[in-house]
Amino acid sequence: MKRLSYIKVFAPATVANVASGFDVLGFALEKPGDTVELTVKPEKKVRVTGITGDSGMLPFDPEKNTAAVAVESFLHSMDWPFGIDIKLHKQMPLSSGLGSSAASSVAAVYGVNILAGEPLRITDLLPYTLQAEKAACGTAHGDNTAPSLLGGFVLIRSYNPPDVIKLPVPGGISCAVAHPNTEVNTGDARKILKKEVSLSKAISQWGNLAALVAALYKEDFDLLGRSLKDVIVEPVRSLLIPGFDAVKAAALEAGALGCSISGSGPSVFALCSTLNTAKAAGAAMQESFKQAGLDCDLYISRVNKRGPVVLEKR
Ligand code: HSE
């Protein structure tokens, strides 16, 4: 069989943490997302040869670019005798809380696995994306990369060894993400978190997280709404998001099941039982951010069950 020499892959943006699941829960969106083009080259080297949509902000250095880090660590572990040229097309804002660095590394490693003849199962690609996250922000968390790679809601029970569980996606469930035009660096947003939590807060948090998982299995939207609560991270990080309390109140008033910070922010997500409610919650959040003096982009999407998509290969 002729080997492929080129592939173009899309991987979706994600909402990580989902309120109570800091670093262990996330879900994928239909849009936005990133696209990468990978071309096999005879020289055993990974190069970033083009980046669009980043306003010149992303590094070409293969040790710093998340797509290149993921591809490099994959090729290294496979001892593959070729190199790869990467073109990256950013189709979402950077430092937005939408898993931008994760979508790039997922699209890249998903593509290179296909170019290499699919030696690995999709779940086995996760460690390469964790390497990329570590290069991007200092810690190897996978609550963005795992749902971007697998689609749907994904729970990370353990990082070492990786133990990743795909959860059910109740019919109709949709999301509005409001991205105010300000940036929050993930590394900085992690440094401000307290390293210890009180037992009473931990009890509240794991009660909510367990109930959230149960709600997805039971397709119980009332329980899901009651469970979308974060008593540990949101109270600290929301201080970085102007108007957060009013934005959240506006989403809930418009019918959202729950509302919290997407990833490390500044985006705010509202999970809703229907696409129409997500549209209403999104408009309410946008208006509320406007009153706080911030323009915002709005992404309305069903929860994406598929993960990456191959757009072209030859
Ligand atoms: N779980 C991560 C965090 C996601 O909240 O810092 C952001 O990449």
Coordinates of C-alpha atoms and ligand atoms in Angstrom, one line a residue:
M1 CA 0.0 0.0 0.0
K2 CA 1.3 3.5 -1.0
R3 CA 2.3 5.5 2.0
L4 CA 0.6 8.9 2.5
S5 CA 2.8 11.9 2.2
Y6 CA 0.3 14.7 3.1
I7 CA -2.6 15.1 5.5
K8 CA -4.8 18.0 6.6
V9 CA -6.6 17.6 10.0
F10 CA -9.1 19.7 12.0
A11 CA -9.2 19.4 15.8
P12 CA -11.8 21.1 17.9
A13 CA -11.7 23.6 20.7
T14 CA -12.6 22.5 24.2
V15 CA -14.1 23.6 27.5
A16 CA -11.9 22.3 30.2
N17 CA -12.7 21.9 33.9
V18 CA -16.5 22.1 33.4
A19 CA -16.9 23.8 36.7
S20 CA -16.0 21.2 39.4
G21 CA -13.5 19.1 37.3
F22 CA -10.3 21.1 37.5
D23 CA -7.7 19.3 35.4
V24 CA -9.9 16.1 35.1
L25 CA -12.9 16.9 32.9
G26 CA -13.5 18.6 29.6
F27 CA -15.7 18.5 26.5
A28 CA -15.2 19.3 22.8
L29 CA -17.0 21.9 20.8
E30 CA -18.1 21.7 17.2
K31 CA -16.4 25.0 16.5
P32 CA -14.0 26.7 16.6
G33 CA -10.9 24.6 16.2
D34 CA -7.5 24.5 14.5
T35 CA -6.3 23.0 11.2
V36 CA -2.8 21.6 10.6
E37 CA -1.2 20.4 7.3
L38 CA 1.5 17.8 7.6
T39 CA 3.9 16.9 4.8
V40 CA 6.4 14.0 5.0
K41 CA 10.0 15.1 4.3
P42 CA 13.0 12.8 3.7
E43 CA 15.1 14.8 6.2
K44 CA 14.5 13.4 9.8
K45 CA 13.5 16.8 11.2
V46 CA 10.3 18.4 12.4
R47 CA 9.8 22.0 11.1
V48 CA 7.0 24.6 11.4
T49 CA 7.0 26.1 8.0
G50 CA 3.9 28.3 8.3
I51 CA 1.4 29.7 10.8
T52 CA -1.7 31.7 9.9
G53 CA -4.3 33.3 12.1
D54 CA -2.0 33.9 15.1
S55 CA -1.1 37.6 14.4
G56 CA 2.6 36.5 14.6
M57 CA 2.3 35.4 18.3
L58 CA 3.1 31.7 18.1
P59 CA 6.6 30.3 18.0
F60 CA 8.1 28.5 15.0
D61 CA 10.7 26.9 17.3
P62 CA 9.8 23.1 17.3
E63 CA 10.6 22.9 21.0
K64 CA 8.0 25.5 21.8
N65 CA 5.3 25.1 19.2
T66 CA 2.7 22.6 20.6
A67 CA 2.0 21.0 17.2
A68 CA 5.7 20.4 16.6
V69 CA 6.3 19.2 20.2
A70 CA 3.6 16.5 19.8
V71 CA 4.8 15.4 16.4
E72 CA 8.5 15.3 17.5
S73 CA 7.8 13.2 20.6
F74 CA 5.6 10.8 18.5
L75 CA 8.2 10.4 15.8
H76 CA 10.9 10.0 18.4
S77 CA 9.1 7.2 20.1
M78 CA 8.3 5.5 16.8
D79 CA 11.8 5.9 15.6
W80 CA 10.3 6.9 12.2
P81 CA 12.9 7.5 9.5
F82 CA 11.3 10.6 8.0
G83 CA 10.7 14.2 9.0
I84 CA 7.5 16.4 8.9
D85 CA 6.8 20.0 7.8
I86 CA 3.9 21.5 9.7
K87 CA 1.6 24.3 8.6
L88 CA -0.7 25.5 11.3
H89 CA -3.9 27.4 10.8
K90 CA -5.2 29.0 14.0
Q91 CA -8.9 29.5 13.8
M92 CA -9.5 30.5 17.4
P93 CA -8.1 33.1 19.7
L94 CA -4.9 32.4 21.7
S95 CA -4.9 32.5 25.5
S96 CA -8.7 32.4 25.5
G97 CA -9.6 29.4 27.6
L98 CA -10.7 27.4 24.6
G99 CA -7.9 24.9 24.5
S100 CA -6.1 26.6 21.6
S101 CA -2.7 25.0 22.2
A102 CA -4.4 21.6 22.7
A103 CA -6.3 21.8 19.4
S104 CA -3.0 22.3 17.5
S105 CA -1.2 19.4 19.2
V106 CA -4.2 17.1 18.8
A107 CA -4.6 17.8 15.1
A108 CA -0.9 17.3 14.5
V109 CA -0.5 14.1 16.4
Y110 CA -3.7 12.6 15.1
G111 CA -2.5 13.4 11.6
V112 CA 1.1 12.1 12.0
N113 CA -0.3 8.8 13.4
I114 CA -2.2 8.3 10.2
L115 CA 0.8 9.3 8.1
A116 CA 2.8 6.6 10.0
G117 CA 0.2 3.9 9.1
E118 CA -1.8 4.2 12.4
P119 CA 0.6 2.3 14.7
L120 CA -1.2 3.7 17.8
R121 CA -4.8 3.7 19.0
I122 CA -6.3 7.2 19.4
T123 CA -6.2 7.0 23.2
D124 CA -2.5 6.1 23.1
L125 CA -1.8 9.5 21.4
L126 CA -2.7 11.4 24.6
P127 CA 0.8 11.3 26.2
Y128 CA 2.2 13.2 23.2
T129 CA -0.4 16.0 23.6
L130 CA 0.5 16.1 27.3
Q131 CA 4.1 16.8 26.4
A132 CA 2.9 19.6 24.2
E133 CA 0.8 21.2 27.0
K134 CA 3.8 21.0 29.3
A135 CA 5.9 22.9 26.7
A136 CA 3.0 25.5 26.4
C137 CA 2.3 26.3 30.0
G138 CA 4.5 24.2 32.3
T139 CA 2.2 21.4 33.3
A140 CA 1.0 18.4 31.5
H141 CA -2.7 18.6 32.0
G142 CA -5.0 16.9 29.5
D143 CA -8.5 18.1 30.2
N144 CA -8.3 20.1 26.9
T145 CA -6.3 17.6 24.8
A146 CA -8.3 14.5 25.8
P147 CA -11.7 15.7 24.7
S148 CA -10.3 17.3 21.6
L149 CA -8.7 14.0 20.7
L150 CA -11.7 11.7 21.7
G151 CA -14.7 14.0 21.3
G152 CA -17.5 14.4 23.8
F153 CA -17.1 14.6 27.6
V154 CA -13.9 13.0 28.8
L155 CA -12.8 12.3 32.4
I156 CA -9.2 11.8 33.3
R157 CA -9.2 9.5 36.3
S158 CA -5.4 9.3 36.4
Y159 CA -2.5 10.9 34.6
N160 CA 0.1 8.4 35.6
P161 CA -0.6 5.9 34.1
P162 CA -3.2 7.6 31.9
D163 CA -6.7 6.4 32.5
V164 CA -9.2 8.3 30.4
I165 CA -12.9 7.7 30.3
K166 CA -15.3 8.9 27.6
L167 CA -18.7 9.9 29.2
P168 CA -22.1 10.0 27.5
V169 CA -23.3 13.1 25.7
P170 CA -27.0 13.7 26.4
G171 CA -29.1 14.5 23.4
G172 CA -29.4 18.2 22.6
I173 CA -26.8 19.4 25.0
S174 CA -25.2 22.6 23.7
C175 CA -22.8 25.3 24.8
A176 CA -22.4 29.0 24.5
V177 CA -18.9 30.3 25.0
A178 CA -18.3 34.1 25.4
H179 CA -14.8 35.1 24.8
P180 CA -14.1 38.7 26.0
N181 CA -11.4 40.5 24.3
T182 CA -8.8 40.2 26.9
E183 CA -6.1 37.5 27.5
V184 CA -5.4 35.2 30.4
N185 CA -2.1 33.2 30.3
T186 CA -2.8 29.7 31.5
G187 CA 0.6 29.5 33.4
D188 CA -0.3 32.7 35.3
A189 CA -3.9 31.5 36.0
R190 CA -2.5 28.3 37.5
K191 CA 0.1 30.1 39.7
I192 CA -2.6 32.2 41.5
L193 CA -4.4 29.0 42.7
K194 CA -4.0 27.9 46.3
K195 CA -2.0 24.7 46.6
E196 CA -4.2 23.4 49.5
V197 CA -8.0 23.2 49.9
S198 CA -10.1 22.8 53.0
L199 CA -11.8 19.5 53.6
S200 CA -15.3 21.1 53.5
K201 CA -14.5 22.6 50.0
A202 CA -13.1 19.3 48.8
I203 CA -16.3 17.5 49.9
S204 CA -18.4 20.0 48.1
Q205 CA -16.3 19.8 44.9
W206 CA -16.2 16.0 44.7
G207 CA -19.9 15.8 45.4
N208 CA -20.6 18.1 42.5
L209 CA -18.1 16.3 40.2
A210 CA -19.5 12.8 40.9
A211 CA -23.1 14.1 40.5
L212 CA -22.1 15.8 37.2
V213 CA -20.9 12.4 35.8
A214 CA -24.0 10.7 37.1
A215 CA -26.2 13.4 35.4
L216 CA -24.5 12.7 32.1
Y217 CA -25.3 9.0 32.4
K218 CA -28.8 9.6 33.6
E219 CA -29.4 12.4 31.0
D220 CA -30.7 14.3 34.0
F221 CA -30.5 18.0 33.1
D222 CA -31.8 19.2 36.5
L223 CA -29.0 17.3 38.3
L224 CA -26.5 18.6 35.7
G225 CA -27.5 22.1 36.5
R226 CA -27.2 21.6 40.3
S227 CA -23.8 20.0 39.8
L228 CA -22.1 22.7 37.6
K229 CA -20.6 24.4 40.6
D230 CA -16.9 25.1 41.4
V231 CA -16.1 26.3 44.9
I232 CA -12.3 26.0 44.6
V233 CA -11.0 27.5 41.3
E234 CA -13.8 29.8 40.0
P235 CA -13.8 32.1 43.1
V236 CA -10.1 32.8 42.5
R237 CA -9.9 33.0 38.8
S238 CA -13.1 34.9 38.3
L239 CA -11.4 38.0 39.8
L240 CA -9.4 38.1 36.5
I241 CA -12.5 38.4 34.4
P242 CA -14.3 41.8 34.5
G243 CA -18.0 41.5 35.1
F244 CA -17.9 37.7 35.7
D245 CA -20.6 37.5 38.3
A246 CA -23.1 39.5 36.2
V247 CA -22.2 37.5 33.1
K248 CA -22.9 34.2 34.9
A249 CA -26.2 35.6 36.4
A250 CA -27.2 36.7 32.9
A251 CA -26.6 33.2 31.4
L252 CA -28.5 31.5 34.2
E253 CA -31.4 34.0 33.8
A254 CA -31.5 33.1 30.1
G255 CA -32.0 29.5 30.9
A256 CA -28.5 27.9 31.0
L257 CA -28.1 24.9 33.2
G258 CA -24.9 26.2 34.6
C259 CA -22.1 28.7 33.8
S260 CA -18.4 28.9 34.8
I261 CA -15.0 29.7 33.4
S262 CA -13.9 27.9 30.3
G263 CA -10.4 26.4 31.0
S264 CA -8.2 29.0 32.6
G265 CA -10.4 31.8 31.1
P266 CA -11.1 34.5 30.2
S267 CA -13.8 32.8 28.2
V268 CA -17.0 31.9 30.1
F269 CA -19.1 28.9 29.1
A270 CA -22.8 28.2 29.6
L271 CA -24.0 24.6 29.3
C272 CA -27.6 24.4 28.0
S273 CA -30.2 21.7 27.3
T274 CA -30.9 22.9 23.8
L275 CA -29.1 24.8 21.0
N276 CA -31.7 27.6 21.2
T277 CA -31.2 28.1 24.9
A278 CA -27.4 28.2 24.2
K279 CA -28.1 31.0 21.7
A280 CA -30.1 33.0 24.3
A281 CA -27.6 32.4 27.0
G282 CA -24.8 33.5 24.6
A283 CA -26.5 36.7 23.7
A284 CA -27.2 37.5 27.4
M285 CA -23.5 36.9 28.3
Q286 CA -22.4 39.1 25.4
E287 CA -24.6 41.9 26.5
S288 CA -23.4 41.6 30.0
F289 CA -19.7 41.7 29.0
K290 CA -20.6 44.8 26.9
Q291 CA -21.9 46.5 30.1
A292 CA -18.6 45.6 31.8
G293 CA -16.9 47.4 28.9
L294 CA -15.7 44.4 27.0
D295 CA -16.5 43.3 23.5
C296 CA -16.7 39.6 23.1
D297 CA -16.8 36.8 20.5
L298 CA -19.5 34.3 20.8
Y299 CA -19.3 30.6 20.0
I300 CA -22.5 28.6 20.0
S301 CA -22.1 24.8 19.5
R302 CA -23.4 21.4 20.3
V303 CA -21.1 19.2 22.3
N304 CA -18.9 17.6 19.6
K305 CA -18.9 13.8 19.8
R306 CA -16.3 13.1 17.0
G307 CA -13.0 14.8 17.9
P308 CA -10.6 15.4 15.0
V309 CA -11.5 15.2 11.3
V310 CA -9.3 14.5 8.3
L311 CA -10.0 17.1 5.7
E312 CA -7.6 15.9 3.0
K313 CA -5.0 13.3 2.5
R314 CA -2.9 12.0 -0.3
Ligands
HSE1 N1 -7.3 22.6 33.6 C1 -6.5 23.6 33.0 C2 -6.6 24.9 33.9 C3 -7.1 24.0 31.6 O1 -7.7 25.2 34.2 O2 -5.5 25.4 34.2 C4 -6.4 25.1 30.9 O3 -5.6 24.7 30.0

